[in-house]
């Protein structure tokens, strides 16, 4: 193998030379730089410029407005975004550990980021204003910071399901009465992965597996993402969907007849499963200044407002109001999940999904 | 045939150039290393990973993958041969236009076709089921495009042109005398078709079927979208899910074995029969009158053209208009981070074009060697450089991630690694095109050049290259076309900010935003159609 590798290196060098010779004129043309609305120069902090590489697990339509606002504030920063699933990007970060490419990592749930922290991938940074956030959403050693909270809810089509008839617990979703009528996101979705990780901790492997198998027996349709789920429920294609809470509000805003249940609030039930989107600065990233400015911005009043207003999420910053009509989390009993513990066993969650063949 | 006759004579004049052999050897090594590395990783992946996969996944994936490959290959062969028969050998009305329209679906990546048909056909939510429900006042059950049936349907629809093109060319070159002889011996027209014509077309049909089978193995987007799990999509899930590459390497190893077995099977199949024709007496076969079958045949061809070409293009165009009219959608389509739509389109174009140039350049020493000095060694090198056919994009991406990150970190996370994947994956097309271009060139040209005092290098650059440029351009066009469509390798290898049209389509569509995906998809189809047009113009059946 050693012998092979040496030859390979030589060969690849030849190719690299060839490529750079051919590709000299292929730099990205400058005229494509977006026009940025002018901002008072006082606001543009000096020294924040260059490329800011962001790996984001958030759906692109849910982060681009935030990036645009940041860009308006720091017009000299060029944002290079790589969107994908949380785990796909987490893998890339691990792969690149010796040769870091990203400056900032943004995820849609907390377990992945905690697990990467445990592998030493993040730099410590306490963003400006972090003291105003709930302490439980600051990572150990200031390794990551929570951005917003989201709840796992049940949405239903009000033309097909009465409010009194709608399932009040995620365990009702295995009821044969709903056979073939439920849509959810599949095993590659961060929100679904986090829900399974939380349930494993709350109930153990056996009960979680039983629930998942029950969903599959009940012919639940698993989509790649939640947008498909909310649209399908809104259109009446399915009666019920298992989603994050803001998908309900997004669908409602499109004028669809949909209702929401914050499940498992009864005596002896597990409570509402919640999750947090989060962000961290990658160890060894090339643009630390911009990365820090970006994290500051995400938890600033302006950044938090964008999440709350644009996407109906629960902001971390208490001073930022919820978007009108969003039910406050304080009204509900939340499931008690230990993040650090759940993150330690992320592979166990993947094993479980693989073993039962969750689509 | 002339070339082969003069070869012994050539060899007497000059022996194999060591420089050429060295260059070709380097190219072969370049192709071989990712493959070798994957096998190395797969076999040293650890007993535990093998056991876990053997217990849970491999058998089901094997069944799924082989079933899909067999079904789609069969379906594409049936559709492709029927279409080429109808447009080449019968008096089908409008056959000249149909010839074009039946080849054009090659410009539409199957996953884009899948997105369109999924939104049209999805039970309850799709446009067609909704329309039916409105007309009849109650839901009418329709077949679901999800799962095995849907994946087989979509892949057949967008892969049959391979078989169609290759069998069409074969139909066209078939000599009339063959069938006349058959009829003289008392066979009916139909008997002649089944017992004489089709067997004579077998090499063309098999070559087309082989391409389809290998493409199904490599397909990621469509099966992921329609939620049918094959090796390719399972590798992708492993790669993006688990913080451990061993399982992905094991699955990749198994996938490569399947692909190589298919390649070997084709070689065996082709080797059993030879059909030689005497070119000097060639006459085109007469067209068969369809008579009462004219209308059904016309409807059948129309249906295929409609669902594989017209529906996707029309739906994409309609969505694009919708997206352009909606300011919010338009704003989100136009930008990702600080990158704009122009960046994605530009990235797609230059990365694919650069891959095409490099692939053709690298194919030259290999093709020169095997065309001028055909022996076991040079044939082996040529065959070996075509093994990229059998390696799905996701496997190439995995090997490059592992290798480049370890040994060439400065190349990692640059667009060049994406280009490298395209070259590795699509090199076979360049090698085949260069070989066929060189084979059409008489060696006497070179001899004359050498006699007139040029060195072998001068001969290559001043005599051979100018003459084979059209053939090389065709190879480059093919590499460009397929690189433009390549999804899984781009998804896994792209550096931040380097999105291509294919990636943009996927980022939007996998989230369920089909309208936002449409403009990039439409542009991708248009950009693919242009080189396809010029490639087809070279074929006799499109003149």
Tab-separated table of N, CA and C in Angstrom, chain A residues 56-197:
chain	number	residue	atom	x	y	z
A	56	UNK	N	-24.139	24.418	7.196
A	56	UNK	CA	-25.438	24.576	7.845
A	56	UNK	C	-26.360	23.404	7.581
A	57	UNK	N	-26.886	22.838	8.653
A	57	UNK	CA	-27.873	21.775	8.541
A	57	UNK	C	-29.284	22.320	8.436
A	58	UNK	N	-29.432	23.623	8.626
A	58	UNK	CA	-30.776	24.217	8.524
A	58	UNK	C	-31.198	24.278	7.069
A	59	UNK	N	-32.487	24.101	6.856
A	59	UNK	CA	-33.051	24.276	5.532
A	59	UNK	C	-32.640	25.649	5.013
A	60	UNK	N	-32.241	25.722	3.740
A	60	UNK	CA	-31.639	26.957	3.255
A	60	UNK	C	-32.564	28.148	3.337
A	61	UNK	N	-33.857	27.907	3.099
A	61	UNK	CA	-34.786	29.040	3.147
A	61	UNK	C	-34.924	29.565	4.568
A	62	UNK	N	-34.501	28.773	5.557
A	62	UNK	CA	-34.625	29.196	6.949
A	62	UNK	C	-33.354	29.866	7.466
A	63	UNK	N	-32.298	29.912	6.659
A	63	UNK	CA	-31.094	30.584	7.146
A	63	UNK	C	-30.673	31.732	6.238
A	64	UNK	N	-31.081	31.688	4.978
A	64	UNK	CA	-30.646	32.725	4.051
A	64	UNK	C	-31.030	34.142	4.517
A	65	UNK	N	-32.248	34.362	5.040
A	65	UNK	CA	-32.582	35.727	5.503
A	65	UNK	C	-31.623	36.207	6.594
A	66	UNK	N	-31.208	35.291	7.467
A	66	UNK	CA	-30.266	35.656	8.526
A	66	UNK	C	-28.908	36.003	7.921
A	67	UNK	N	-28.494	35.198	6.935
A	67	UNK	CA	-27.218	35.473	6.272
A	67	UNK	C	-27.267	36.820	5.566
A	68	UNK	N	-28.403	37.100	4.935
A	68	UNK	CA	-28.533	38.376	4.229
A	68	UNK	C	-28.399	39.551	5.194
A	69	UNK	N	-29.039	39.423	6.357
A	69	UNK	CA	-28.979	40.511	7.338
A	69	UNK	C	-27.551	40.692	7.850
A	70	UNK	N	-26.870	39.558	8.078
A	70	UNK	CA	-25.483	39.629	8.533
A	70	UNK	C	-24.609	40.282	7.460
A	71	UNK	N	-24.853	39.876	6.242
A	71	UNK	CA	-24.099	40.409	5.104
A	71	UNK	C	-24.289	41.926	4.987
A	72	UNK	N	-25.519	42.374	5.233
A	72	UNK	CA	-25.793	43.809	5.140
A	72	UNK	C	-24.983	44.564	6.193
A	73	UNK	N	-24.783	43.917	7.326
A	73	UNK	CA	-24.052	44.553	8.410
A	73	UNK	C	-22.543	44.500	8.172
A	74	UNK	N	-22.101	43.439	7.567
A	74	UNK	CA	-20.663	43.259	7.300
A	74	UNK	C	-20.467	43.041	5.802
A	75	UNK	N	-20.540	44.105	5.021
A	75	UNK	CA	-20.519	43.927	3.561
A	75	UNK	C	-19.196	43.383	3.036
A	76	UNK	N	-18.138	43.442	3.841
A	76	UNK	CA	-16.848	42.954	3.341
A	76	UNK	C	-16.671	41.456	3.520
A	77	UNK	N	-17.649	40.830	4.179
A	77	UNK	CA	-17.547	39.385	4.378
A	77	UNK	C	-18.215	38.675	3.207
A	78	UNK	N	-17.541	37.654	2.694
A	78	UNK	CA	-18.156	36.843	1.650
A	78	UNK	C	-18.562	35.507	2.276
A	79	UNK	N	-19.856	35.236	2.286
A	79	UNK	CA	-20.345	34.029	2.955
A	79	UNK	C	-20.377	32.855	1.986
A	80	UNK	N	-19.649	31.801	2.326
A	80	UNK	CA	-19.680	30.577	1.527
A	80	UNK	C	-20.458	29.532	2.313
A	81	UNK	N	-21.609	29.165	1.801
A	81	UNK	CA	-22.523	28.289	2.529
A	81	UNK	C	-22.483	26.882	1.945
A	82	UNK	N	-22.419	25.893	2.836
A	82	UNK	CA	-22.601	24.511	2.396
A	82	UNK	C	-23.779	23.960	3.167
A	83	UNK	N	-24.876	23.724	2.464
A	83	UNK	CA	-26.074	23.186	3.108
A	83	UNK	C	-26.092	21.682	2.969
A	84	UNK	N	-26.610	21.020	3.971
A	84	UNK	CA	-26.738	19.565	3.905
A	84	UNK	C	-27.430	19.087	5.155
A	85	UNK	N	-27.429	17.769	5.373
A	85	UNK	CA	-28.003	17.277	6.618
A	85	UNK	C	-26.966	17.456	7.727
A	86	UNK	N	-27.441	17.554	8.966
A	86	UNK	CA	-26.536	17.739	10.103
A	86	UNK	C	-25.422	16.715	10.101
A	87	UNK	N	-25.830	15.449	9.923
A	87	UNK	CA	-24.847	14.377	10.066
A	87	UNK	C	-23.871	14.375	8.896
A	88	UNK	N	-24.361	14.731	7.703
A	88	UNK	CA	-23.477	14.795	6.541
A	88	UNK	C	-22.370	15.826	6.794
A	89	UNK	N	-22.767	16.975	7.317
A	89	UNK	CA	-21.795	18.038	7.560
A	89	UNK	C	-20.912	17.702	8.757
A	90	UNK	N	-21.503	17.044	9.754
A	90	UNK	CA	-20.701	16.628	10.899
A	90	UNK	C	-19.593	15.686	10.445
A	91	UNK	N	-19.961	14.780	9.525
A	91	UNK	CA	-18.961	13.872	8.970
A	91	UNK	C	-17.861	14.626	8.259
A	92	UNK	N	-18.256	15.636	7.496
A	92	UNK	CA	-17.256	16.426	6.781
A	92	UNK	C	-16.329	17.098	7.793
A	93	UNK	N	-16.883	17.635	8.876
A	93	UNK	CA	-16.062	18.305	9.888
A	93	UNK	C	-15.050	17.335	10.506
A	94	UNK	N	-15.524	16.125	10.791
A	94	UNK	CA	-14.620	15.135	11.375
A	94	UNK	C	-13.528	14.771	10.382
A	95	UNK	N	-13.954	14.578	9.141
A	95	UNK	CA	-13.015	14.245	8.072
A	95	UNK	C	-11.930	15.319	7.936
A	96	UNK	N	-12.333	16.561	8.141
A	96	UNK	CA	-11.436	17.697	7.880
A	96	UNK	C	-10.677	18.138	9.124
A	97	UNK	N	-10.770	17.366	10.168
A	97	UNK	CA	-10.219	17.815	11.450
A	97	UNK	C	-8.754	18.269	11.338
A	98	UNK	N	-7.973	17.548	10.532
A	98	UNK	CA	-6.561	17.914	10.400
A	98	UNK	C	-6.374	19.078	9.437
A	99	UNK	N	-7.412	19.409	8.715
A	99	UNK	CA	-7.306	20.365	7.625
A	99	UNK	C	-8.616	21.151	7.554
A	100	UNK	N	-8.920	21.913	8.635
A	100	UNK	CA	-10.282	22.479	8.777
A	100	UNK	C	-10.640	23.430	7.640
A	101	UNK	N	-11.859	23.312	7.165
A	101	UNK	CA	-12.338	24.157	6.073
A	101	UNK	C	-13.400	25.139	6.530
A	102	UNK	N	-14.241	24.712	7.476
A	102	UNK	CA	-15.379	25.534	7.886
A	102	UNK	C	-14.976	26.480	9.008
A	103	UNK	N	-15.679	27.613	9.085
A	103	UNK	CA	-15.503	28.518	10.214
A	103	UNK	C	-16.596	28.307	11.251
A	104	UNK	N	-17.816	28.111	10.750
A	104	UNK	CA	-18.953	27.995	11.660
A	104	UNK	C	-19.776	26.775	11.272
A	105	UNK	N	-20.315	26.087	12.284
A	105	UNK	CA	-21.214	24.955	12.057
A	105	UNK	C	-22.558	25.298	12.681
A	106	UNK	N	-23.623	25.187	11.901
A	106	UNK	CA	-24.975	25.454	12.400
A	106	UNK	C	-25.785	24.174	12.257
A	107	UNK	N	-26.423	23.723	13.337
A	107	UNK	CA	-27.237	22.504	13.235
A	107	UNK	C	-28.664	22.774	13.653
A	108	UNK	N	-29.519	21.786	13.388
A	108	UNK	CA	-30.923	21.918	13.741
A	108	UNK	C	-31.244	21.189	15.034
A	109	UNK	N	-30.258	20.523	15.601
A	109	UNK	CA	-30.515	19.860	16.878
A	109	UNK	C	-29.216	19.849	17.675
A	110	UNK	N	-29.326	19.459	18.921
A	110	UNK	CA	-28.248	19.733	19.847
A	110	UNK	C	-27.284	18.550	20.013
A	111	UNK	N	-27.775	17.341	19.665
A	111	UNK	CA	-26.962	16.155	19.953
A	111	UNK	C	-25.718	16.090	19.074
A	112	UNK	N	-25.891	16.443	17.807
A	112	UNK	CA	-24.754	16.382	16.891
A	112	UNK	C	-23.656	17.334	17.347
A	113	UNK	N	-24.063	18.538	17.710
A	113	UNK	CA	-23.057	19.532	18.061
A	113	UNK	C	-22.368	19.155	19.373
A	114	UNK	N	-23.148	18.576	20.291
A	114	UNK	CA	-22.566	18.135	21.554
A	114	UNK	C	-21.580	16.985	21.313
A	115	UNK	N	-21.969	16.098	20.407
A	115	UNK	CA	-21.109	14.962	20.114
A	115	UNK	C	-19.804	15.422	19.456
A	116	UNK	N	-19.877	16.419	18.585
A	116	UNK	CA	-18.661	16.932	17.955
A	116	UNK	C	-17.797	17.671	18.981
A	117	UNK	N	-18.463	18.337	19.922
A	117	UNK	CA	-17.700	18.985	21.005
A	117	UNK	C	-16.874	17.950	21.755
A	118	UNK	N	-17.521	16.803	22.021
A	118	UNK	CA	-16.818	15.756	22.768
A	118	UNK	C	-15.621	15.235	21.988
A	119	UNK	N	-15.659	15.401	20.667
A	119	UNK	CA	-14.501	14.994	19.863
A	119	UNK	C	-13.512	16.133	19.671
A	120	UNK	N	-13.754	17.250	20.345
A	120	UNK	CA	-12.788	18.340	20.339
A	120	UNK	C	-12.749	19.153	19.058
A	121	UNK	N	-13.897	19.287	18.393
A	121	UNK	CA	-13.881	19.972	17.103
A	121	UNK	C	-14.095	21.479	17.190
A	122	UNK	N	-14.507	21.965	18.361
A	122	UNK	CA	-14.885	23.366	18.392
A	122	UNK	C	-13.950	24.210	19.251
A	123	UNK	N	-13.874	25.493	18.870
A	123	UNK	CA	-13.104	26.449	19.650
A	123	UNK	C	-14.036	27.092	20.685
A	124	UNK	N	-13.487	27.415	21.850
A	124	UNK	CA	-14.300	28.072	22.874
A	124	UNK	C	-14.527	29.525	22.496
A	125	UNK	N	-15.760	29.952	22.572
A	125	UNK	CA	-16.043	31.382	22.390
A	125	UNK	C	-17.366	31.686	23.071
A	126	UNK	N	-17.366	32.681	23.917
A	126	UNK	CA	-18.608	33.093	24.555
A	126	UNK	C	-19.100	34.345	23.834
A	127	UNK	N	-20.151	34.188	23.029
A	127	UNK	CA	-20.591	35.323	22.214
A	127	UNK	C	-21.078	36.474	23.096
A	128	UNK	N	-20.973	37.667	22.552
A	128	UNK	CA	-21.493	38.847	23.231
A	128	UNK	C	-22.982	38.636	23.478
A	129	UNK	N	-23.404	38.779	24.717
A	129	UNK	CA	-24.827	38.618	25.026
A	129	UNK	C	-25.176	37.203	25.450
A	130	UNK	N	-24.193	36.322	25.544
A	130	UNK	CA	-24.476	34.936	25.924
A	130	UNK	C	-25.055	34.848	27.331
A	131	UNK	N	-24.723	35.830	28.174
A	131	UNK	CA	-25.225	35.808	29.554
A	131	UNK	C	-26.740	35.937	29.620
A	132	UNK	N	-27.318	36.464	28.551
A	132	UNK	CA	-28.765	36.660	28.539
A	132	UNK	C	-29.519	35.385	28.138
A	133	UNK	N	-28.785	34.362	27.708
A	133	UNK	CA	-29.440	33.114	27.289
A	133	UNK	C	-29.570	32.168	28.477
A	134	UNK	N	-30.532	31.243	28.426
A	134	UNK	CA	-30.616	30.238	29.484
A	134	UNK	C	-29.306	29.434	29.525
A	135	UNK	N	-28.795	29.192	30.723
A	135	UNK	CA	-27.465	28.570	30.864
A	135	UNK	C	-27.405	27.199	30.205
A	136	UNK	N	-28.524	26.467	30.195
A	136	UNK	CA	-28.475	25.104	29.658
A	136	UNK	C	-28.242	25.087	28.153
A	137	UNK	N	-28.378	26.245	27.488
A	137	UNK	CA	-28.160	26.269	26.042
A	137	UNK	C	-26.837	26.908	25.652
A	138	UNK	N	-25.908	26.916	26.625
A	138	UNK	CA	-24.520	27.243	26.312
A	138	UNK	C	-23.744	25.940	26.488
A	139	UNK	N	-22.995	25.543	25.470
A	139	UNK	CA	-22.267	24.284	25.543
A	139	UNK	C	-21.185	24.333	26.596
A	140	UNK	N	-20.742	23.152	27.072
A	140	UNK	CA	-19.650	23.121	28.041
A	140	UNK	C	-18.406	23.805	27.465
A	141	UNK	N	-17.689	24.494	28.275
A	141	UNK	CA	-16.494	25.259	27.862
A	141	UNK	C	-16.821	26.271	26.766
A	142	UNK	N	-18.058	26.780	26.765
A	142	UNK	CA	-18.474	27.731	25.724
A	142	UNK	C	-18.204	27.203	24.321
A	143	UNK	N	-18.402	25.893	24.145
A	143	UNK	CA	-18.081	25.283	22.856
A	143	UNK	C	-19.158	25.548	21.802
A	144	UNK	N	-20.399	25.658	22.247
A	144	UNK	CA	-21.466	25.963	21.279
A	144	UNK	C	-22.515	26.821	21.953
A	145	UNK	N	-23.395	27.380	21.142
A	145	UNK	CA	-24.445	28.221	21.704
A	145	UNK	C	-25.773	27.882	21.025
A	146	UNK	N	-26.828	27.822	21.858
A	146	UNK	CA	-28.159	27.543	21.308
A	146	UNK	C	-28.710	28.777	20.617
A	147	UNK	N	-29.458	28.564	19.538
A	147	UNK	CA	-30.014	29.700	18.794
A	147	UNK	C	-31.510	29.838	19.000
A	148	UNK	N	-32.218	28.718	18.776
A	148	UNK	CA	-33.670	28.745	18.932
A	148	UNK	C	-34.101	27.394	19.459
A	149	UNK	N	-35.346	27.366	19.961
A	149	UNK	CA	-35.906	26.085	20.354
A	149	UNK	C	-37.056	25.737	19.426
A	150	UNK	N	-37.269	24.447	19.259
A	150	UNK	CA	-38.356	23.979	18.419
A	150	UNK	C	-38.977	22.776	19.118
A	151	UNK	N	-40.293	22.633	18.975
A	151	UNK	CA	-40.995	21.532	19.636
A	151	UNK	C	-41.457	20.530	18.599
A	152	UNK	N	-41.451	19.249	18.987
A	152	UNK	CA	-41.960	18.200	18.090
A	152	UNK	C	-43.458	18.085	18.324
A	153	UNK	N	-44.240	18.388	17.308
A	153	UNK	CA	-45.684	18.414	17.484
A	153	UNK	C	-46.380	17.533	16.450
A	154	UNK	N	-47.688	17.375	16.682
A	154	UNK	CA	-48.533	16.664	15.724
A	154	UNK	C	-49.390	17.708	15.020
A	155	UNK	N	-49.347	17.742	13.683
A	155	UNK	CA	-50.265	18.625	12.968
A	155	UNK	C	-51.286	17.777	12.222
A	156	UNK	N	-52.480	18.309	12.054
A	156	UNK	CA	-53.506	17.522	11.368
A	156	UNK	C	-54.316	18.417	10.454
A	157	UNK	N	-54.979	17.790	9.492
A	157	UNK	CA	-55.821	18.518	8.568
A	157	UNK	C	-57.210	18.633	9.181
A	158	UNK	N	-57.639	19.870	9.448
A	158	UNK	CA	-58.889	20.068	10.206
A	158	UNK	C	-60.123	19.681	9.401
A	159	UNK	N	-59.970	19.545	8.082
A	159	UNK	CA	-61.142	19.120	7.300
A	159	UNK	C	-61.338	17.611	7.383
A	160	UNK	N	-60.273	16.919	7.754
A	160	UNK	CA	-60.344	15.460	7.790
A	160	UNK	C	-60.367	14.907	9.210
A	161	UNK	N	-59.886	15.707	10.170
A	161	UNK	CA	-59.788	15.237	11.549
A	161	UNK	C	-60.376	16.310	12.466
A	162	UNK	N	-61.276	15.917	13.357
A	162	UNK	CA	-61.831	16.866	14.326
A	162	UNK	C	-60.831	17.136	15.441
A	163	UNK	N	-60.952	18.324	16.087
A	163	UNK	CA	-60.015	18.690	17.146
A	163	UNK	C	-60.062	17.675	18.300
A	164	UNK	N	-61.262	17.154	18.594
A	164	UNK	CA	-61.393	16.203	19.702
A	164	UNK	C	-60.874	14.827	19.323
A	165	UNK	N	-60.749	14.602	18.012
A	165	UNK	CA	-60.374	13.283	17.527
A	165	UNK	C	-58.860	13.172	17.347
A	166	UNK	N	-58.182	14.330	17.221
A	166	UNK	CA	-56.745	14.349	16.904
A	166	UNK	C	-55.938	13.655	17.996
A	167	UNK	N	-54.906	12.912	17.589
A	167	UNK	CA	-54.094	12.190	18.583
A	167	UNK	C	-53.407	13.161	19.548
A	168	UNK	N	-53.424	12.814	20.839
A	168	UNK	CA	-52.857	13.687	21.853
A	168	UNK	C	-51.487	13.221	22.331
A	169	UNK	N	-51.043	12.082	21.820
A	169	UNK	CA	-49.747	11.546	22.218
A	169	UNK	C	-49.069	10.985	20.984
A	170	UNK	N	-47.726	11.057	20.953
A	170	UNK	CA	-47.046	10.464	19.810
A	170	UNK	C	-47.272	8.951	19.762
A	171	UNK	N	-47.670	8.378	20.893
A	171	UNK	CA	-47.918	6.932	20.897
A	171	UNK	C	-49.246	6.579	20.240
A	172	UNK	N	-50.128	7.605	20.095
A	172	UNK	CA	-51.378	7.342	19.364
A	172	UNK	C	-51.119	7.143	17.874
A	173	UNK	N	-49.929	7.543	17.427
A	173	UNK	CA	-49.649	7.453	15.989
A	173	UNK	C	-49.520	6.008	15.527
A	174	UNK	N	-49.369	5.082	16.485
A	174	UNK	CA	-49.295	3.671	16.095
A	174	UNK	C	-50.683	3.029	16.113
A	175	UNK	N	-51.712	3.820	16.431
A	175	UNK	CA	-53.085	3.315	16.461
A	175	UNK	C	-53.533	2.948	15.038
A	176	UNK	N	-54.007	1.694	14.824
A	176	UNK	CA	-54.411	1.257	13.476
A	176	UNK	C	-55.457	2.167	12.848
A	177	UNK	N	-56.138	2.936	13.667
A	177	UNK	CA	-57.158	3.848	13.147
A	177	UNK	C	-56.548	4.858	12.170
A	178	UNK	N	-55.275	5.143	12.328
A	178	UNK	CA	-54.610	6.113	11.440
A	178	UNK	C	-53.779	5.437	10.360
A	179	UNK	N	-53.998	4.147	10.170
A	179	UNK	CA	-53.158	3.411	9.230
A	179	UNK	C	-53.116	4.088	7.853
A	180	UNK	N	-51.889	4.334	7.358
A	180	UNK	CA	-51.714	4.929	6.029
A	180	UNK	C	-52.081	6.393	5.947
A	181	UNK	N	-52.377	7.033	7.092
A	181	UNK	CA	-52.849	8.422	7.070
A	181	UNK	C	-51.829	9.391	7.640
A	182	UNK	N	-50.644	8.887	8.024
A	182	UNK	CA	-49.672	9.724	8.728
A	182	UNK	C	-48.429	9.936	7.879
A	183	UNK	N	-47.895	11.152	7.926
A	183	UNK	CA	-46.623	11.449	7.256
A	183	UNK	C	-45.618	11.925	8.305
A	184	UNK	N	-44.349	11.582	8.102
A	184	UNK	CA	-43.280	12.021	9.007
A	184	UNK	C	-41.996	12.127	8.207
A	185	UNK	N	-40.955	12.692	8.836
A	185	UNK	CA	-39.654	12.747	8.159
A	185	UNK	C	-38.881	11.467	8.461
A	186	UNK	N	-37.994	11.080	7.549
A	186	UNK	CA	-37.313	9.795	7.654
A	186	UNK	C	-36.013	9.850	8.430
A	187	UNK	N	-35.254	8.754	8.323
A	187	UNK	CA	-34.092	8.545	9.186
A	187	UNK	C	-32.936	9.501	8.909
A	188	UNK	N	-32.942	10.176	7.750
A	188	UNK	CA	-31.834	11.087	7.466
A	188	UNK	C	-32.109	12.483	7.995
A	189	UNK	N	-33.296	12.698	8.554
A	189	UNK	CA	-33.669	14.028	9.013
A	189	UNK	C	-33.206	14.278	10.445
A	190	UNK	N	-32.564	15.422	10.660
A	190	UNK	CA	-32.017	15.735	11.982
A	190	UNK	C	-33.072	15.776	13.067
A	191	UNK	N	-34.226	16.368	12.776
A	191	UNK	CA	-35.291	16.469	13.768
A	191	UNK	C	-35.779	15.103	14.210
A	192	UNK	N	-35.915	14.201	13.241
A	192	UNK	CA	-36.382	12.846	13.547
A	192	UNK	C	-35.309	12.093	14.334
A	193	UNK	N	-34.044	12.233	13.903
A	193	UNK	CA	-32.950	11.576	14.618
A	193	UNK	C	-32.925	12.020	16.079
A	194	UNK	N	-33.094	13.342	16.284
A	194	UNK	CA	-33.033	13.870	17.642
A	194	UNK	C	-34.202	13.357	18.472
A	195	UNK	N	-35.381	13.255	17.840
A	195	UNK	CA	-36.528	12.733	18.573
A	195	UNK	C	-36.259	11.297	19.031
A	196	UNK	N	-35.688	10.500	18.141
A	196	UNK	CA	-35.413	9.100	18.498
A	196	UNK	C	-34.352	9.036	19.604
A	197	UNK	N	-33.314	9.898	19.465
A	197	UNK	CA	-32.281	9.925	20.510
A	197	UNK	C	-32.894	10.290	21.863
